[in-house]
Tab-separated table of C-alpha atoms in Angstrom:
chain	number	residue	atom	x	y	z
A	702	UNK	CA	16.752	40.783	51.973
A	703	UNK	CA	14.191	38.649	50.096
A	704	UNK	CA	13.792	34.967	50.978
A	705	UNK	CA	12.955	31.743	49.133
A	706	UNK	CA	11.650	28.757	51.116
A	707	UNK	CA	11.010	25.620	49.088
A	708	UNK	CA	8.862	23.615	51.505
A	709	UNK	CA	5.961	24.140	53.864
A	710	UNK	CA	2.839	22.119	54.686
A	711	UNK	CA	0.347	24.936	55.165
A	712	UNK	CA	-2.068	23.367	52.629
A	713	UNK	CA	-2.140	20.143	54.632
A	714	UNK	CA	-2.830	22.053	57.841
A	715	UNK	CA	-5.527	24.191	56.216
A	716	UNK	CA	-7.197	21.056	54.859
A	717	UNK	CA	-7.006	19.277	58.207
A	718	UNK	CA	-8.428	22.367	59.929
A	719	UNK	CA	-11.600	22.184	57.809
A	720	UNK	CA	-12.149	25.931	57.749
A	721	UNK	CA	-10.996	26.670	61.318
A	722	UNK	CA	-7.965	28.668	60.167
A	723	UNK	CA	-7.735	31.723	57.967
A	724	UNK	CA	-4.586	32.069	55.888
A	725	UNK	CA	-4.592	35.812	56.515
A	726	UNK	CA	-3.346	35.712	60.104
A	727	UNK	CA	-4.105	32.412	61.880
A	728	UNK	CA	-1.685	31.938	64.765
A	729	UNK	CA	-1.984	28.182	64.231
A	730	UNK	CA	-0.259	28.515	60.830
A	731	UNK	CA	3.522	28.849	60.782
A	732	UNK	CA	3.066	30.245	57.269
A	733	UNK	CA	0.306	32.804	56.851
A	734	UNK	CA	-0.069	35.951	54.782
A	735	UNK	CA	1.004	38.406	57.465
A	736	UNK	CA	4.044	36.313	58.348
A	737	UNK	CA	5.066	36.050	54.688
A	738	UNK	CA	5.050	39.851	54.564
A	739	UNK	CA	7.145	39.990	57.734
A	740	UNK	CA	9.583	37.481	56.230
A	741	UNK	CA	10.034	39.579	53.054
A	742	UNK	CA	9.336	36.396	51.152
A	743	UNK	CA	10.168	36.220	47.467
A	744	UNK	CA	8.911	32.669	46.915
A	745	UNK	CA	7.220	30.162	49.208
A	746	UNK	CA	6.802	26.540	48.200
A	747	UNK	CA	3.470	24.966	49.225
A	748	UNK	CA	3.502	21.169	49.285
A	749	UNK	CA	0.656	18.907	48.289
A	750	UNK	CA	0.974	16.192	50.921
A	751	UNK	CA	-1.404	13.482	52.114
A	752	UNK	CA	-1.462	11.367	55.255
A	753	UNK	CA	-0.666	7.730	54.550
A	754	UNK	CA	-3.997	6.839	56.217
A	755	UNK	CA	-6.000	8.403	53.358
A	756	UNK	CA	-7.616	5.526	51.417
A	757	UNK	CA	-6.172	4.955	47.951
A	758	UNK	CA	-9.482	5.740	46.250
A	759	UNK	CA	-9.621	9.166	47.956
A	760	UNK	CA	-6.043	10.320	47.439
A	761	UNK	CA	-6.546	12.123	44.117
A	762	UNK	CA	-9.636	13.930	45.410
A	763	UNK	CA	-7.752	15.042	48.538
A	764	UNK	CA	-4.816	16.296	46.475
A	765	UNK	CA	-7.109	18.307	44.197
A	766	UNK	CA	-8.772	19.717	47.308
A	767	UNK	CA	-5.391	21.029	48.481
A	768	UNK	CA	-4.794	22.651	45.096
A	769	UNK	CA	-8.176	24.366	45.437
A	770	UNK	CA	-7.287	25.515	48.970
A	771	UNK	CA	-4.124	27.026	47.505
A	772	UNK	CA	-6.117	28.884	44.844
A	773	UNK	CA	-8.953	30.010	47.102
A	774	UNK	CA	-7.136	30.840	50.327
A	775	UNK	CA	-3.447	31.440	49.598
A	776	UNK	CA	-3.693	33.330	46.311
A	777	UNK	CA	-6.733	35.490	47.132
A	778	UNK	CA	-4.871	38.310	48.867
A	779	UNK	CA	-5.617	41.287	46.654
A	780	UNK	CA	-3.113	40.040	44.113
A	781	UNK	CA	-0.245	40.345	46.589
A	782	UNK	CA	0.560	36.622	46.351
A	783	UNK	CA	1.183	35.547	42.780
A	784	UNK	CA	1.099	31.941	41.605
A	785	UNK	CA	4.428	31.058	39.971
A	786	UNK	CA	3.653	28.358	37.406
A	787	UNK	CA	6.803	28.718	35.296
A	788	UNK	CA	10.342	29.632	36.266
A	789	UNK	CA	10.306	32.685	34.008
A	790	UNK	CA	7.442	34.076	36.112
A	791	UNK	CA	9.697	34.003	39.167
A	792	UNK	CA	12.494	35.766	37.332
A	793	UNK	CA	10.036	38.479	36.259
A	794	UNK	CA	8.075	38.727	39.513
A	795	UNK	CA	7.248	42.347	40.416
A	796	UNK	CA	9.077	43.624	43.481
A	797	UNK	CA	5.827	44.205	45.365
A	798	UNK	CA	4.590	40.614	44.902
A	799	UNK	CA	5.205	37.380	46.791
A	800	UNK	CA	5.599	34.268	44.687
A	801	UNK	CA	3.875	31.017	45.655
A	802	UNK	CA	4.634	27.695	43.982
A	803	UNK	CA	3.064	24.283	44.296
A	804	UNK	CA	5.143	21.176	44.964
A	805	UNK	CA	4.193	17.517	45.322
A	806	UNK	CA	5.483	15.482	48.275
A	807	UNK	CA	4.920	11.849	47.338
A	808	UNK	CA	3.268	10.607	44.114
A	809	UNK	CA	0.561	8.578	45.885
A	810	UNK	CA	-2.281	10.826	44.622
A	811	UNK	CA	-1.621	9.939	40.974
A	812	UNK	CA	-1.615	6.147	41.401
A	813	UNK	CA	-0.149	4.767	38.159
A	814	UNK	CA	-1.651	7.538	36.050
A	815	UNK	CA	0.929	9.859	34.472
A	816	UNK	CA	-1.940	11.909	33.049
A	817	UNK	CA	-2.803	12.957	36.595
A	818	UNK	CA	0.776	14.049	37.172
A	819	UNK	CA	0.609	15.976	33.907
A	820	UNK	CA	-2.520	17.732	35.189
A	821	UNK	CA	-0.625	18.798	38.312
A	822	UNK	CA	2.339	19.994	36.259
A	823	UNK	CA	-0.021	21.902	33.956
A	824	UNK	CA	-1.483	23.461	37.116
A	825	UNK	CA	1.923	24.763	38.154
A	826	UNK	CA	3.627	22.071	40.250
A	827	UNK	CA	7.346	22.851	39.895
A	828	UNK	CA	8.978	20.266	42.158
A	829	UNK	CA	8.081	16.612	42.747
A	830	UNK	CA	9.306	14.353	45.515
A	831	UNK	CA	8.576	10.816	44.398
A	832	UNK	CA	8.273	9.530	47.956
A	833	UNK	CA	7.534	10.565	51.486
A	834	UNK	CA	8.963	8.203	54.137
A	835	UNK	CA	7.381	4.985	52.896
A	836	UNK	CA	7.455	2.863	49.753
A	837	UNK	CA	5.129	3.609	46.865
A	838	UNK	CA	4.789	2.778	43.175
A	839	UNK	CA	7.746	5.020	42.233
A	840	UNK	CA	10.402	4.184	44.820
A	841	UNK	CA	11.146	3.424	48.451
A	842	UNK	CA	11.183	6.250	50.968
A	843	UNK	CA	13.970	6.691	53.488
A	844	UNK	CA	12.093	4.974	56.337
A	845	UNK	CA	11.239	1.857	54.276
A	846	UNK	CA	13.423	-0.921	55.704
A	847	UNK	CA	13.757	-2.656	52.343
A	848	UNK	CA	15.665	0.341	50.960
A	849	UNK	CA	14.920	-0.373	47.292
A	850	UNK	CA	15.511	2.166	44.535
A	851	UNK	CA	13.442	3.526	41.679
A	852	UNK	CA	10.821	1.427	39.940
A	853	UNK	CA	10.331	1.594	36.187
A	854	UNK	CA	7.374	3.882	36.880
A	855	UNK	CA	9.585	6.106	39.008
A	856	UNK	CA	12.012	6.465	36.115
A	857	UNK	CA	9.109	7.331	33.806
A	858	UNK	CA	8.095	10.082	36.222
A	859	UNK	CA	11.598	11.542	36.274
A	860	UNK	CA	11.714	11.487	32.464
A	861	UNK	CA	8.510	13.528	32.444
A	862	UNK	CA	9.927	15.962	35.017
A	863	UNK	CA	13.065	16.358	32.909
A	864	UNK	CA	10.962	17.133	29.860
A	865	UNK	CA	8.904	19.684	31.769
A	866	UNK	CA	11.955	21.265	33.493
A	867	UNK	CA	10.586	20.426	36.931
A	868	UNK	CA	12.726	19.550	39.950
A	869	UNK	CA	13.069	15.964	41.152
A	870	UNK	CA	13.131	16.315	44.948
A	871	UNK	CA	15.312	13.720	46.725
A	872	UNK	CA	14.664	14.802	50.324
A	873	UNK	CA	12.637	11.743	51.382
A	874	UNK	CA	14.102	9.067	49.112
A	875	UNK	CA	15.804	5.858	50.177
A	876	UNK	CA	19.569	5.960	49.768
A	877	UNK	CA	19.413	3.730	46.681
A	878	UNK	CA	16.613	5.782	45.123
A	879	UNK	CA	18.650	8.941	45.824
A	880	UNK	CA	21.634	7.662	43.851
A	881	UNK	CA	19.490	6.353	41.016
A	882	UNK	CA	17.645	9.683	40.830
A	883	UNK	CA	20.923	11.544	40.426
A	884	UNK	CA	21.609	9.338	37.405
A	885	UNK	CA	18.151	9.899	35.915
A	886	UNK	CA	17.203	13.486	36.771
A	887	UNK	CA	18.392	16.629	35.005
A	888	UNK	CA	17.024	18.979	37.659
A	889	UNK	CA	17.626	17.825	41.243
A	890	UNK	CA	16.841	19.457	44.570
A	891	UNK	CA	16.748	18.422	48.223
A	892	UNK	CA	13.899	20.706	49.246
A	893	UNK	CA	14.161	20.135	53.013
A	894	UNK	CA	17.207	18.208	54.207
A	895	UNK	CA	20.217	18.829	56.434
A	896	UNK	CA	23.592	17.180	57.152
A	897	UNK	CA	23.736	13.706	58.692
A	898	UNK	CA	27.255	14.380	59.972
A	899	UNK	CA	25.755	16.988	62.330
A	900	UNK	CA	22.518	15.147	63.175
A	901	UNK	CA	22.331	11.417	62.502
A	902	UNK	CA	18.620	11.226	61.626
A	903	UNK	CA	18.038	9.073	58.489
A	904	UNK	CA	16.218	11.952	56.778
A	905	UNK	CA	19.449	13.929	56.494
A	906	UNK	CA	22.059	13.585	53.738
A	907	UNK	CA	25.414	11.991	54.420
A	908	UNK	CA	28.647	13.562	53.219
A	909	UNK	CA	28.840	11.452	50.048
A	910	UNK	CA	25.308	12.487	49.139
A	911	UNK	CA	26.050	16.150	49.832
A	912	UNK	CA	29.219	16.012	47.722
A	913	UNK	CA	27.260	14.361	44.908
A	914	UNK	CA	24.596	17.063	45.074
A	915	UNK	CA	27.323	19.704	44.836
A	916	UNK	CA	28.926	17.889	41.883
A	917	UNK	CA	25.516	17.894	40.183
A	918	UNK	CA	25.223	21.616	41.039
A	919	UNK	CA	21.976	20.877	42.892
A	920	UNK	CA	20.362	22.827	45.725
A	921	UNK	CA	20.360	21.566	49.315
A	922	UNK	CA	17.703	23.454	51.270
A	923	UNK	CA	18.301	23.200	54.998
A	924	UNK	CA	15.337	22.161	57.137
A	925	UNK	CA	14.268	23.830	60.413
A	926	UNK	CA	12.962	20.724	62.191
A	927	UNK	CA	14.714	20.270	65.584
A	928	UNK	CA	14.514	16.484	65.162
A	929	UNK	CA	16.718	16.763	62.058
A	930	UNK	CA	18.918	19.518	63.500
A	931	UNK	CA	20.339	18.068	66.715
A	932	UNK	CA	20.498	14.552	68.083
A	933	UNK	CA	18.699	15.814	71.195
A	934	UNK	CA	15.753	17.160	69.183
A	935	UNK	CA	16.100	20.592	70.817
A	936	UNK	CA	17.675	23.295	68.663
A	937	UNK	CA	18.354	26.994	68.225
A	938	UNK	CA	19.470	29.050	65.230
A	939	UNK	CA	23.146	28.336	65.887
A	940	UNK	CA	22.389	24.632	65.564
A	941	UNK	CA	20.875	25.217	62.120
A	942	UNK	CA	23.961	27.228	61.165
A	943	UNK	CA	26.166	24.251	62.046
A	944	UNK	CA	24.527	22.362	59.187
A	945	UNK	CA	25.156	25.277	56.855
A	946	UNK	CA	28.783	25.416	58.025
A	947	UNK	CA	29.240	21.718	57.322
A	948	UNK	CA	27.765	21.893	53.826
A	949	UNK	CA	29.992	24.902	53.115
A	950	UNK	CA	33.031	22.957	54.322
A	951	UNK	CA	32.176	20.298	51.727
A	952	UNK	CA	32.115	22.963	48.997
A	953	UNK	CA	28.408	23.806	48.952
A	954	UNK	CA	28.444	27.544	49.671
A	955	UNK	CA	26.531	28.274	46.458
A	956	UNK	CA	24.210	25.265	46.787
A	957	UNK	CA	22.570	26.131	50.105
A	958	UNK	CA	19.025	27.380	50.499
A	959	UNK	CA	16.147	27.012	52.942
A	960	UNK	CA	13.303	24.503	53.131
A	961	UNK	CA	11.786	25.121	56.547
A	962	UNK	CA	9.060	22.418	56.637
A	963	UNK	CA	6.911	24.919	58.551
A	964	UNK	CA	3.424	23.593	59.334
A	965	UNK	CA	4.745	20.073	58.845
A	966	UNK	CA	6.760	19.949	62.064
A	967	UNK	CA	5.449	19.531	65.632
A	968	UNK	CA	8.325	21.440	67.266
A	969	UNK	CA	10.365	24.471	66.299
A	970	UNK	CA	13.922	25.723	66.393
A	971	UNK	CA	14.207	28.418	69.061
A	972	UNK	CA	14.027	31.737	67.232
A	973	UNK	CA	12.556	30.119	64.108
A	974	UNK	CA	9.030	29.445	65.329
A	975	UNK	CA	7.370	30.600	62.114
A	976	UNK	CA	8.156	32.048	58.704
A	977	UNK	CA	8.038	35.615	60.022
A	978	UNK	CA	11.297	34.958	61.902
A	979	UNK	CA	13.368	34.733	58.722
A	980	UNK	CA	14.806	38.255	58.897
A	981	UNK	CA	16.068	37.632	62.435
A	982	UNK	CA	17.685	34.405	61.222
A	983	UNK	CA	19.390	36.220	58.346
A	984	UNK	CA	20.779	38.777	60.792
A	985	UNK	CA	22.201	35.925	62.862
A	986	UNK	CA	23.702	34.373	59.739
A	987	UNK	CA	25.450	37.661	58.959
A	988	UNK	CA	27.488	37.163	62.132
A	989	UNK	CA	29.017	34.107	60.461
A	990	UNK	CA	28.942	34.926	56.743
A	991	UNK	CA	29.233	37.975	54.504
A	992	UNK	CA	26.084	39.776	53.392
A	993	UNK	CA	26.647	38.503	49.858
A	994	UNK	CA	26.882	34.908	51.080
A	995	UNK	CA	23.727	35.266	53.191
A	996	UNK	CA	21.902	36.744	50.181
A	997	UNK	CA	22.953	33.595	48.338
A	998	UNK	CA	21.443	31.357	51.011
A	999	UNK	CA	18.304	33.495	51.179
A	1000	UNK	CA	17.439	33.494	47.481
A	1001	UNK	CA	20.225	34.033	44.954
A	1002	UNK	CA	21.549	30.461	45.037
A	1003	UNK	CA	18.100	29.135	44.166
A	1004	UNK	CA	17.630	31.712	41.408
A	1005	UNK	CA	20.965	30.649	39.952
A	1006	UNK	CA	19.820	27.026	39.847
A	1007	UNK	CA	16.495	27.409	38.066
A	1008	UNK	CA	15.973	24.761	35.380
A	1009	UNK	CA	16.905	26.058	31.929
């Protein structure tokens, strides 16, 4: 059973490692080439993400560096990993290839320059989260106490994403920015979020948000971070499944996918320590859901929600 995972931070970890890790098989990477093979991955999302400590004048350079790491280290695997730059390339991906897509987590690298965002979109970025946890020029993130919504610039960004048929990712947005994004965006995704009713962390979506995502026929990709999975911060696969159960109870059976956040999390769900554990997780899911439903979670739901 092939798998789609919309969010990992392997590029950030490779950049921070400064050449210490090889994407081929580094144990330090939750997502590496050998583990993608083990996972039977169909598509892996690779986020461009920068630490907030990076000086403003260096952010664009650091983002471009991550794109180059993606090209030089992730894609150079004898053609086995194929860069998906357009949704039609995913639909037509050969069975013996693994798709890799770029996403942007936080618009800080572009400053106020939409031309820079256009460069990233031209380079194949297919999903954009306007914020990480903090406030920026587009909107407030979920951990910003002010809790403001979209700025005019943020709305301009979403208009561009709509035009380019690129996802607007609401996973890290403030509550107000979330609701305003649903009004503005044609193509919405929560690339790595779970259910607040199961775990009360602010990064999760509450029931009203989940219902709204379902009404918008948007994907909710469950995250594998223990901190967002249980209130104790210690979790196993059954704990992740509780989030899936809850979203299904709200009517989201065909809106569920996976956004692990591998390489961006300090701790792991027991049994989901890296991307190579996906097939074991799917087998566990089949104890709770039909094979057809699990295939939906694994990849078909996402394929059915590609921007048209």
